[in-house]
Amino acid sequence: MAHTDRQTMRRVLRREIAGTIGLLTDEHDFRAMRRYRTFAFDDHATYLRQVEDLLKTRALQGSHTIVALFDPQEYAEYCKARNLDPDLPANRTRFTAQLATTGPTIPYDGQPLADLVPALVDEAVRQATWEYAATLLSRLGACATCGEDIGRAAFTRASDLVIRILDTAPPGNRHLVCSVTGTPETLVAVLHGDEETDGTTQLDEAESLEFTTVLALGLATRGPGGLVMRTSAPGAPDRIYGWRMRGDGLEPLTASEVFDAYCTDAESGDLISPESGVDYTAPPDLGQEGPLPDHHH
């Protein structure tokens, strides 16, 4: 009887333990891990099926699982820096546990792996974009004239602009895209805002931080870039409008400029049929800018 009680308690405790699985999402990363003798898989498709079966089993047992993006190169560097043997499964487990707090992760909620993998990759891209933009922003240093931190001032201004853009948007769900092309790499950030029943807009904190950082980088570097808003509400056509980055601010696009941007193929230049049920319009007035740091000198 006591033995049975101990088994029952262990099962209960197992349900209380959150787990992390490091996932090799593509064939290239999978092949990189095959160089380790203790890595038991030799076929990526079979590996993915086994991972999905494990996720389903843990879910049926009531266990919560986080799926992290496992990068073989980062793992090798992690082991080298700590003088660890990368061919020991315990070290892979240790690295995966660290990913739960530092790397891109997605909670497993029963979704098919075919849906989870692209979501995990998107999360990794989002995190890498934010880290890269934040690094470039921090390297801008202080203004030679007034000594103010250029990156911090730009982030404050970008935060104010995002608030004003959301406040002046028509009712409905919002989808914002910001692109900055003046940096060594083109950076794109997306911000979704779902309207609640009380009229407030729900934003993801991490997504907001990334979006604001990319916008701040565009403002600080005064490079080419743009920002597009799409709003959707039941019973009304979607509205699309936007701004181009001009100097250290935003310049409204005309309705015809928005139409041309959406109805022209970026690579071939050919015309694309406009979407039905969509209004291509000029943006609303954002109102007066508050007393924020500004660098015109």
PDB file of N, CA and C in Angstrom, residues 142-229:
ATOM      1  N   ALA A 142      26.415  58.977 -28.038  1.00  0.00           N
ATOM      2  CA  ALA A 142      25.863  60.267 -27.619  1.00  0.00           C
ATOM      3  C   ALA A 142      25.923  61.284 -28.749  1.00  0.00           C
ATOM      4  N   CYS A 143      24.985  62.213 -28.737  1.00  0.00           N
ATOM      5  CA  CYS A 143      24.963  63.306 -29.706  1.00  0.00           C
ATOM      6  C   CYS A 143      26.202  64.191 -29.488  1.00  0.00           C
ATOM      7  N   ALA A 144      26.921  64.472 -30.567  1.00  0.00           N
ATOM      8  CA  ALA A 144      28.149  65.255 -30.464  1.00  0.00           C
ATOM      9  C   ALA A 144      27.872  66.683 -30.030  1.00  0.00           C
ATOM     10  N   THR A 145      26.656  67.173 -30.253  1.00  0.00           N
ATOM     11  CA  THR A 145      26.326  68.561 -29.921  1.00  0.00           C
ATOM     12  C   THR A 145      25.810  68.719 -28.502  1.00  0.00           C
ATOM     13  N   CYS A 146      24.829  67.870 -28.128  1.00  0.00           N
ATOM     14  CA  CYS A 146      24.196  68.061 -26.817  1.00  0.00           C
ATOM     15  C   CYS A 146      24.534  66.962 -25.813  1.00  0.00           C
ATOM     16  N   GLY A 147      25.170  65.883 -26.277  1.00  0.00           N
ATOM     17  CA  GLY A 147      25.601  64.833 -25.367  1.00  0.00           C
ATOM     18  C   GLY A 147      24.530  63.828 -25.001  1.00  0.00           C
ATOM     19  N   GLU A 148      23.306  63.992 -25.537  1.00  0.00           N
ATOM     20  CA  GLU A 148      22.228  63.067 -25.189  1.00  0.00           C
ATOM     21  C   GLU A 148      22.404  61.748 -25.939  1.00  0.00           C
ATOM     22  N   ASP A 149      22.018  60.640 -25.292  1.00  0.00           N
ATOM     23  CA  ASP A 149      22.105  59.321 -25.905  1.00  0.00           C
ATOM     24  C   ASP A 149      21.130  59.262 -27.076  1.00  0.00           C
ATOM     25  N   ILE A 150      21.663  59.098 -28.303  1.00  0.00           N
ATOM     26  CA  ILE A 150      20.834  59.147 -29.504  1.00  0.00           C
ATOM     27  C   ILE A 150      19.835  57.992 -29.538  1.00  0.00           C
ATOM     28  N   GLY A 151      20.304  56.795 -29.189  1.00  0.00           N
ATOM     29  CA  GLY A 151      19.426  55.634 -29.218  1.00  0.00           C
ATOM     30  C   GLY A 151      18.282  55.752 -28.238  1.00  0.00           C
ATOM     31  N   ARG A 152      18.568  56.218 -27.024  1.00  0.00           N
ATOM     32  CA  ARG A 152      17.524  56.346 -26.009  1.00  0.00           C
ATOM     33  C   ARG A 152      16.500  57.401 -26.417  1.00  0.00           C
ATOM     34  N   ALA A 153      16.982  58.523 -26.963  1.00  0.00           N
ATOM     35  CA  ALA A 153      16.071  59.573 -27.407  1.00  0.00           C
ATOM     36  C   ALA A 153      15.177  59.070 -28.545  1.00  0.00           C
ATOM     37  N   ALA A 154      15.757  58.305 -29.471  1.00  0.00           N
ATOM     38  CA  ALA A 154      14.984  57.774 -30.593  1.00  0.00           C
ATOM     39  C   ALA A 154      13.946  56.770 -30.111  1.00  0.00           C
ATOM     40  N   PHE A 155      14.302  55.953 -29.119  1.00  0.00           N
ATOM     41  CA  PHE A 155      13.355  54.974 -28.599  1.00  0.00           C
ATOM     42  C   PHE A 155      12.176  55.673 -27.922  1.00  0.00           C
ATOM     43  N   THR A 156      12.458  56.749 -27.178  1.00  0.00           N
ATOM     44  CA  THR A 156      11.394  57.516 -26.534  1.00  0.00           C
ATOM     45  C   THR A 156      10.458  58.110 -27.584  1.00  0.00           C
ATOM     46  N   ARG A 157      11.036  58.629 -28.651  1.00  0.00           N
ATOM     47  CA  ARG A 157      10.219  59.227 -29.725  1.00  0.00           C
ATOM     48  C   ARG A 157       9.413  58.154 -30.441  1.00  0.00           C
ATOM     49  N   ALA A 158      10.028  56.995 -30.693  1.00  0.00           N
ATOM     50  CA  ALA A 158       9.322  55.902 -31.363  1.00  0.00           C
ATOM     51  C   ALA A 158       8.164  55.401 -30.513  1.00  0.00           C
ATOM     52  N   SER A 159       8.367  55.311 -29.199  1.00  0.00           N
ATOM     53  CA  SER A 159       7.297  54.878 -28.297  1.00  0.00           C
ATOM     54  C   SER A 159       6.110  55.825 -28.372  1.00  0.00           C
ATOM     55  N   ASP A 160       6.394  57.120 -28.402  1.00  0.00           N
ATOM     56  CA  ASP A 160       5.327  58.114 -28.498  1.00  0.00           C
ATOM     57  C   ASP A 160       4.584  57.981 -29.824  1.00  0.00           C
ATOM     58  N   LEU A 161       5.312  57.753 -30.904  1.00  0.00           N
ATOM     59  CA  LEU A 161       4.681  57.611 -32.214  1.00  0.00           C
ATOM     60  C   LEU A 161       3.774  56.384 -32.266  1.00  0.00           C
ATOM     61  N   VAL A 162       4.228  55.276 -31.706  1.00  0.00           N
ATOM     62  CA  VAL A 162       3.412  54.060 -31.706  1.00  0.00           C
ATOM     63  C   VAL A 162       2.113  54.300 -30.955  1.00  0.00           C
ATOM     64  N   ILE A 163       2.190  54.969 -29.808  1.00  0.00           N
ATOM     65  CA  ILE A 163       0.979  55.268 -29.032  1.00  0.00           C
ATOM     66  C   ILE A 163       0.029  56.139 -29.840  1.00  0.00           C
ATOM     67  N   ARG A 164       0.558  57.166 -30.486  1.00  0.00           N
ATOM     68  CA  ARG A 164      -0.288  58.070 -31.266  1.00  0.00           C
ATOM     69  C   ARG A 164      -0.886  57.381 -32.482  1.00  0.00           C
ATOM     70  N   ILE A 165      -0.123  56.487 -33.107  1.00  0.00           N
ATOM     71  CA  ILE A 165      -0.640  55.741 -34.255  1.00  0.00           C
ATOM     72  C   ILE A 165      -1.797  54.840 -33.847  1.00  0.00           C
ATOM     73  N   LEU A 166      -1.649  54.174 -32.699  1.00  0.00           N
ATOM     74  CA  LEU A 166      -2.713  53.296 -32.216  1.00  0.00           C
ATOM     75  C   LEU A 166      -3.922  54.091 -31.738  1.00  0.00           C
ATOM     76  N   ASP A 167      -3.677  55.225 -31.089  1.00  0.00           N
ATOM     77  CA  ASP A 167      -4.776  56.035 -30.566  1.00  0.00           C
ATOM     78  C   ASP A 167      -5.624  56.654 -31.677  1.00  0.00           C
ATOM     79  N   THR A 168      -5.012  56.962 -32.810  1.00  0.00           N
ATOM     80  CA  THR A 168      -5.744  57.613 -33.900  1.00  0.00           C
ATOM     81  C   THR A 168      -6.312  56.620 -34.909  1.00  0.00           C
ATOM     82  N   ALA A 169      -6.017  55.336 -34.735  1.00  0.00           N
ATOM     83  CA  ALA A 169      -6.500  54.323 -35.673  1.00  0.00           C
ATOM     84  C   ALA A 169      -8.007  54.115 -35.512  1.00  0.00           C
ATOM     85  N   PRO A 170      -8.705  53.768 -36.600  1.00  0.00           N
ATOM     86  CA  PRO A 170     -10.135  53.486 -36.487  1.00  0.00           C
ATOM     87  C   PRO A 170     -10.369  52.222 -35.663  1.00  0.00           C
ATOM     88  N   PRO A 171     -11.592  52.021 -35.165  1.00  0.00           N
ATOM     89  CA  PRO A 171     -11.881  50.839 -34.348  1.00  0.00           C
ATOM     90  C   PRO A 171     -11.598  49.544 -35.105  1.00  0.00           C
ATOM     91  N   GLY A 172     -11.219  48.495 -34.355  1.00  0.00           N
ATOM     92  CA  GLY A 172     -10.954  47.192 -34.955  1.00  0.00           C
ATOM     93  C   GLY A 172      -9.598  46.657 -34.564  1.00  0.00           C
ATOM     94  N   ASN A 173      -9.246  45.523 -35.133  1.00  0.00           N
ATOM     95  CA  ASN A 173      -7.934  44.932 -34.912  1.00  0.00           C
ATOM     96  C   ASN A 173      -6.905  45.645 -35.772  1.00  0.00           C
ATOM     97  N   ARG A 174      -5.701  45.807 -35.229  1.00  0.00           N
ATOM     98  CA  ARG A 174      -4.645  46.551 -35.943  1.00  0.00           C
ATOM     99  C   ARG A 174      -3.481  45.625 -36.275  1.00  0.00           C
ATOM    100  N   HIS A 175      -2.905  45.852 -37.435  1.00  0.00           N
ATOM    101  CA  HIS A 175      -1.736  45.083 -37.888  1.00  0.00           C
ATOM    102  C   HIS A 175      -0.742  46.094 -38.456  1.00  0.00           C
ATOM    103  N   LEU A 176       0.353  46.300 -37.727  1.00  0.00           N
ATOM    104  CA  LEU A 176       1.360  47.277 -38.117  1.00  0.00           C
ATOM    105  C   LEU A 176       2.627  46.575 -38.587  1.00  0.00           C
ATOM    106  N   VAL A 177       3.200  47.083 -39.683  1.00  0.00           N
ATOM    107  CA  VAL A 177       4.463  46.555 -40.195  1.00  0.00           C
ATOM    108  C   VAL A 177       5.437  47.713 -40.355  1.00  0.00           C
ATOM    109  N   CYS A 178       6.622  47.571 -39.780  1.00  0.00           N
ATOM    110  CA  CYS A 178       7.667  48.588 -39.899  1.00  0.00           C
ATOM    111  C   CYS A 178       8.884  47.965 -40.570  1.00  0.00           C
ATOM    112  N   SER A 179       9.399  48.623 -41.589  1.00  0.00           N
ATOM    113  CA  SER A 179      10.612  48.124 -42.258  1.00  0.00           C
ATOM    114  C   SER A 179      11.639  49.243 -42.330  1.00  0.00           C
ATOM    115  N   VAL A 180      12.887  48.869 -42.057  1.00  0.00           N
ATOM    116  CA  VAL A 180      14.008  49.808 -42.107  1.00  0.00           C
ATOM    117  C   VAL A 180      15.058  49.217 -43.021  1.00  0.00           C
ATOM    118  N   THR A 181      15.377  49.911 -44.108  1.00  0.00           N
ATOM    119  CA  THR A 181      16.292  49.356 -45.108  1.00  0.00           C
ATOM    120  C   THR A 181      17.643  50.044 -45.126  1.00  0.00           C
ATOM    121  N   GLY A 182      17.839  51.054 -44.276  1.00  0.00           N
ATOM    122  CA  GLY A 182      19.102  51.770 -44.303  1.00  0.00           C
ATOM    123  C   GLY A 182      20.198  51.121 -43.489  1.00  0.00           C
ATOM    124  N   THR A 183      19.868  50.079 -42.714  1.00  0.00           N
ATOM    125  CA  THR A 183      20.869  49.365 -41.921  1.00  0.00           C
ATOM    126  C   THR A 183      21.569  48.344 -42.808  1.00  0.00           C
ATOM    127  N   PRO A 184      22.663  47.724 -42.322  1.00  0.00           N
ATOM    128  CA  PRO A 184      23.337  46.705 -43.144  1.00  0.00           C
ATOM    129  C   PRO A 184      22.388  45.612 -43.626  1.00  0.00           C
ATOM    130  N   GLU A 185      21.351  45.303 -42.847  1.00  0.00           N
ATOM    131  CA  GLU A 185      20.345  44.340 -43.269  1.00  0.00           C
ATOM    132  C   GLU A 185      18.969  44.981 -43.135  1.00  0.00           C
ATOM    133  N   THR A 186      18.066  44.630 -44.055  1.00  0.00           N
ATOM    134  CA  THR A 186      16.700  45.124 -43.937  1.00  0.00           C
ATOM    135  C   THR A 186      16.034  44.474 -42.736  1.00  0.00           C
ATOM    136  N   LEU A 187      15.468  45.306 -41.872  1.00  0.00           N
ATOM    137  CA  LEU A 187      14.798  44.815 -40.680  1.00  0.00           C
ATOM    138  C   LEU A 187      13.301  45.037 -40.814  1.00  0.00           C
ATOM    139  N   VAL A 188      12.528  44.027 -40.443  1.00  0.00           N
ATOM    140  CA  VAL A 188      11.073  44.121 -40.500  1.00  0.00           C
ATOM    141  C   VAL A 188      10.517  43.690 -39.151  1.00  0.00           C
ATOM    142  N   ALA A 189       9.623  44.493 -38.611  1.00  0.00           N
ATOM    143  CA  ALA A 189       8.972  44.166 -37.344  1.00  0.00           C
ATOM    144  C   ALA A 189       7.460  44.293 -37.519  1.00  0.00           C
ATOM    145  N   VAL A 190       6.726  43.433 -36.820  1.00  0.00           N
ATOM    146  CA  VAL A 190       5.268  43.403 -36.930  1.00  0.00           C
ATOM    147  C   VAL A 190       4.665  43.578 -35.542  1.00  0.00           C
ATOM    148  N   LEU A 191       3.582  44.331 -35.471  1.00  0.00           N
ATOM    149  CA  LEU A 191       2.871  44.544 -34.219  1.00  0.00           C
ATOM    150  C   LEU A 191       1.383  44.312 -34.444  1.00  0.00           C
ATOM    151  N   HIS A 192       0.815  43.359 -33.688  1.00  0.00           N
ATOM    152  CA  HIS A 192      -0.610  43.071 -33.766  1.00  0.00           C
ATOM    153  C   HIS A 192      -1.317  43.679 -32.555  1.00  0.00           C
ATOM    154  N   GLY A 193      -2.438  44.304 -32.805  1.00  0.00           N
ATOM    155  CA  GLY A 193      -3.241  44.847 -31.718  1.00  0.00           C
ATOM    156  C   GLY A 193      -4.681  44.412 -31.865  1.00  0.00           C
ATOM    157  N   ASP A 194      -5.130  43.516 -31.004  1.00  0.00           N
ATOM    158  CA  ASP A 194      -6.510  43.023 -31.059  1.00  0.00           C
ATOM    159  C   ASP A 194      -7.393  43.863 -30.146  1.00  0.00           C
ATOM    160  N   GLU A 195      -8.512  44.326 -30.698  1.00  0.00           N
ATOM    161  CA  GLU A 195      -9.426  45.159 -29.924  1.00  0.00           C
ATOM    162  C   GLU A 195     -10.284  44.296 -29.010  1.00  0.00           C
ATOM    163  N   GLU A 196     -10.317  44.660 -27.731  1.00  0.00           N
ATOM    164  CA  GLU A 196     -11.139  43.956 -26.754  1.00  0.00           C
ATOM    165  C   GLU A 196     -12.575  44.486 -26.778  1.00  0.00           C
ATOM    166  N   THR A 197     -13.474  43.814 -26.080  1.00  0.00           N
ATOM    167  CA  THR A 197     -14.883  44.213 -26.067  1.00  0.00           C
ATOM    168  C   THR A 197     -15.091  45.589 -25.443  1.00  0.00           C
ATOM    169  N   ASP A 198     -14.173  46.003 -24.558  1.00  0.00           N
ATOM    170  CA  ASP A 198     -14.308  47.321 -23.928  1.00  0.00           C
ATOM    171  C   ASP A 198     -13.650  48.431 -24.742  1.00  0.00           C
ATOM    172  N   GLY A 199     -13.156  48.087 -25.953  1.00  0.00           N
ATOM    173  CA  GLY A 199     -12.562  49.090 -26.831  1.00  0.00           C
ATOM    174  C   GLY A 199     -11.074  49.267 -26.673  1.00  0.00           C
ATOM    175  N   THR A 200     -10.462  48.652 -25.667  1.00  0.00           N
ATOM    176  CA  THR A 200      -9.013  48.740 -25.490  1.00  0.00           C
ATOM    177  C   THR A 200      -8.306  47.809 -26.478  1.00  0.00           C
ATOM    178  N   THR A 201      -7.043  48.086 -26.712  1.00  0.00           N
ATOM    179  CA  THR A 201      -6.254  47.280 -27.643  1.00  0.00           C
ATOM    180  C   THR A 201      -5.246  46.444 -26.877  1.00  0.00           C
ATOM    181  N   GLN A 202      -5.269  45.131 -27.122  1.00  0.00           N
ATOM    182  CA  GLN A 202      -4.361  44.208 -26.441  1.00  0.00           C
ATOM    183  C   GLN A 202      -3.094  44.024 -27.275  1.00  0.00           C
ATOM    184  N   LEU A 203      -1.937  44.322 -26.685  1.00  0.00           N
ATOM    185  CA  LEU A 203      -0.654  44.200 -27.380  1.00  0.00           C
ATOM    186  C   LEU A 203       0.236  43.187 -26.671  1.00  0.00           C
ATOM    187  N   ASP A 204       1.042  42.470 -27.447  1.00  0.00           N
ATOM    188  CA  ASP A 204       2.039  41.583 -26.879  1.00  0.00           C
ATOM    189  C   ASP A 204       3.255  42.418 -26.486  1.00  0.00           C
ATOM    190  N   GLU A 205       3.716  42.266 -25.249  1.00  0.00           N
ATOM    191  CA  GLU A 205       4.790  43.113 -24.729  1.00  0.00           C
ATOM    192  C   GLU A 205       6.092  42.935 -25.513  1.00  0.00           C
ATOM    193  N   ALA A 206       6.465  41.671 -25.794  1.00  0.00           N
ATOM    194  CA  ALA A 206       7.715  41.423 -26.521  1.00  0.00           C
ATOM    195  C   ALA A 206       7.630  41.956 -27.945  1.00  0.00           C
ATOM    196  N   GLU A 207       6.477  41.762 -28.583  1.00  0.00           N
ATOM    197  CA  GLU A 207       6.278  42.252 -29.948  1.00  0.00           C
ATOM    198  C   GLU A 207       6.348  43.778 -29.986  1.00  0.00           C
ATOM    199  N   SER A 208       5.756  44.421 -28.982  1.00  0.00           N
ATOM    200  CA  SER A 208       5.779  45.888 -28.906  1.00  0.00           C
ATOM    201  C   SER A 208       7.203  46.402 -28.756  1.00  0.00           C
ATOM    202  N   LEU A 209       7.993  45.728 -27.927  1.00  0.00           N
ATOM    203  CA  LEU A 209       9.380  46.143 -27.713  1.00  0.00           C
ATOM    204  C   LEU A 209      10.185  46.034 -28.999  1.00  0.00           C
ATOM    205  N   GLU A 210      10.018  44.924 -29.701  1.00  0.00           N
ATOM    206  CA  GLU A 210      10.752  44.744 -30.956  1.00  0.00           C
ATOM    207  C   GLU A 210      10.347  45.799 -31.974  1.00  0.00           C
ATOM    208  N   PHE A 211       9.044  46.012 -32.121  1.00  0.00           N
ATOM    209  CA  PHE A 211       8.552  46.971 -33.111  1.00  0.00           C
ATOM    210  C   PHE A 211       9.083  48.372 -32.819  1.00  0.00           C
ATOM    211  N   THR A 212       8.995  48.787 -31.566  1.00  0.00           N
ATOM    212  CA  THR A 212       9.442  50.120 -31.183  1.00  0.00           C
ATOM    213  C   THR A 212      10.947  50.273 -31.390  1.00  0.00           C
ATOM    214  N   THR A 213      11.705  49.213 -31.123  1.00  0.00           N
ATOM    215  CA  THR A 213      13.162  49.268 -31.296  1.00  0.00           C
ATOM    216  C   THR A 213      13.537  49.433 -32.765  1.00  0.00           C
ATOM    217  N   VAL A 214      12.865  48.681 -33.646  1.00  0.00           N
ATOM    218  CA  VAL A 214      13.150  48.801 -35.083  1.00  0.00           C
ATOM    219  C   VAL A 214      12.763  50.191 -35.589  1.00  0.00           C
ATOM    220  N   LEU A 215      11.610  50.685 -35.166  1.00  0.00           N
ATOM    221  CA  LEU A 215      11.197  52.037 -35.559  1.00  0.00           C
ATOM    222  C   LEU A 215      12.196  53.068 -35.044  1.00  0.00           C
ATOM    223  N   ALA A 216      12.640  52.916 -33.810  1.00  0.00           N
ATOM    224  CA  ALA A 216      13.615  53.851 -33.238  1.00  0.00           C
ATOM    225  C   ALA A 216      14.914  53.850 -34.040  1.00  0.00           C
ATOM    226  N   LEU A 217      15.338  52.675 -34.489  1.00  0.00           N
ATOM    227  CA  LEU A 217      16.567  52.600 -35.280  1.00  0.00           C
ATOM    228  C   LEU A 217      16.406  53.358 -36.584  1.00  0.00           C
ATOM    229  N   GLY A 218      15.243  53.218 -37.226  1.00  0.00           N
ATOM    230  CA  GLY A 218      14.992  53.957 -38.456  1.00  0.00           C
ATOM    231  C   GLY A 218      14.992  55.452 -38.235  1.00  0.00           C
ATOM    232  N   LEU A 219      14.390  55.896 -37.133  1.00  0.00           N
ATOM    233  CA  LEU A 219      14.357  57.329 -36.830  1.00  0.00           C
ATOM    234  C   LEU A 219      15.755  57.862 -36.519  1.00  0.00           C
ATOM    235  N   ALA A 220      16.522  57.076 -35.758  1.00  0.00           N
ATOM    236  CA  ALA A 220      17.852  57.537 -35.326  1.00  0.00           C
ATOM    237  C   ALA A 220      18.840  57.603 -36.478  1.00  0.00           C
ATOM    238  N   THR A 221      18.760  56.639 -37.397  1.00  0.00           N
ATOM    239  CA  THR A 221      19.709  56.595 -38.510  1.00  0.00           C
ATOM    240  C   THR A 221      19.234  57.387 -39.712  1.00  0.00           C
ATOM    241  N   ARG A 222      17.942  57.808 -39.676  1.00  0.00           N
ATOM    242  CA  ARG A 222      17.356  58.567 -40.780  1.00  0.00           C
ATOM    243  C   ARG A 222      17.495  57.834 -42.103  1.00  0.00           C
ATOM    244  N   GLY A 223      17.457  56.512 -42.033  1.00  0.00           N
ATOM    245  CA  GLY A 223      17.563  55.709 -43.239  1.00  0.00           C
ATOM    246  C   GLY A 223      16.207  55.517 -43.885  1.00  0.00           C
ATOM    247  N   PRO A 224      16.180  54.986 -45.108  1.00  0.00           N
ATOM    248  CA  PRO A 224      14.899  54.726 -45.768  1.00  0.00           C
ATOM    249  C   PRO A 224      14.120  53.645 -45.037  1.00  0.00           C
ATOM    250  N   GLY A 225      12.832  53.837 -44.976  1.00  0.00           N
ATOM    251  CA  GLY A 225      11.976  52.862 -44.310  1.00  0.00           C
ATOM    252  C   GLY A 225      10.539  53.314 -44.370  1.00  0.00           C
ATOM    253  N   GLY A 226       9.671  52.503 -43.814  1.00  0.00           N
ATOM    254  CA  GLY A 226       8.255  52.850 -43.834  1.00  0.00           C
ATOM    255  C   GLY A 226       7.475  52.090 -42.785  1.00  0.00           C
ATOM    256  N   LEU A 227       6.250  52.529 -42.602  1.00  0.00           N
ATOM    257  CA  LEU A 227       5.363  51.924 -41.624  1.00  0.00           C
ATOM    258  C   LEU A 227       3.968  51.856 -42.239  1.00  0.00           C
ATOM    259  N   VAL A 228       3.346  50.679 -42.180  1.00  0.00           N
ATOM    260  CA  VAL A 228       2.021  50.478 -42.774  1.00  0.00           C
ATOM    261  C   VAL A 228       1.077  49.938 -41.707  1.00  0.00           C
ATOM    262  N   MET A 229      -0.124  50.461 -41.673  1.00  0.00           N
ATOM    263  CA  MET A 229      -1.170  50.022 -40.755  1.00  0.00           C
ATOM    264  C   MET A 229      -2.325  49.409 -41.545  1.00  0.00           C
TER     265      MET A 229
END
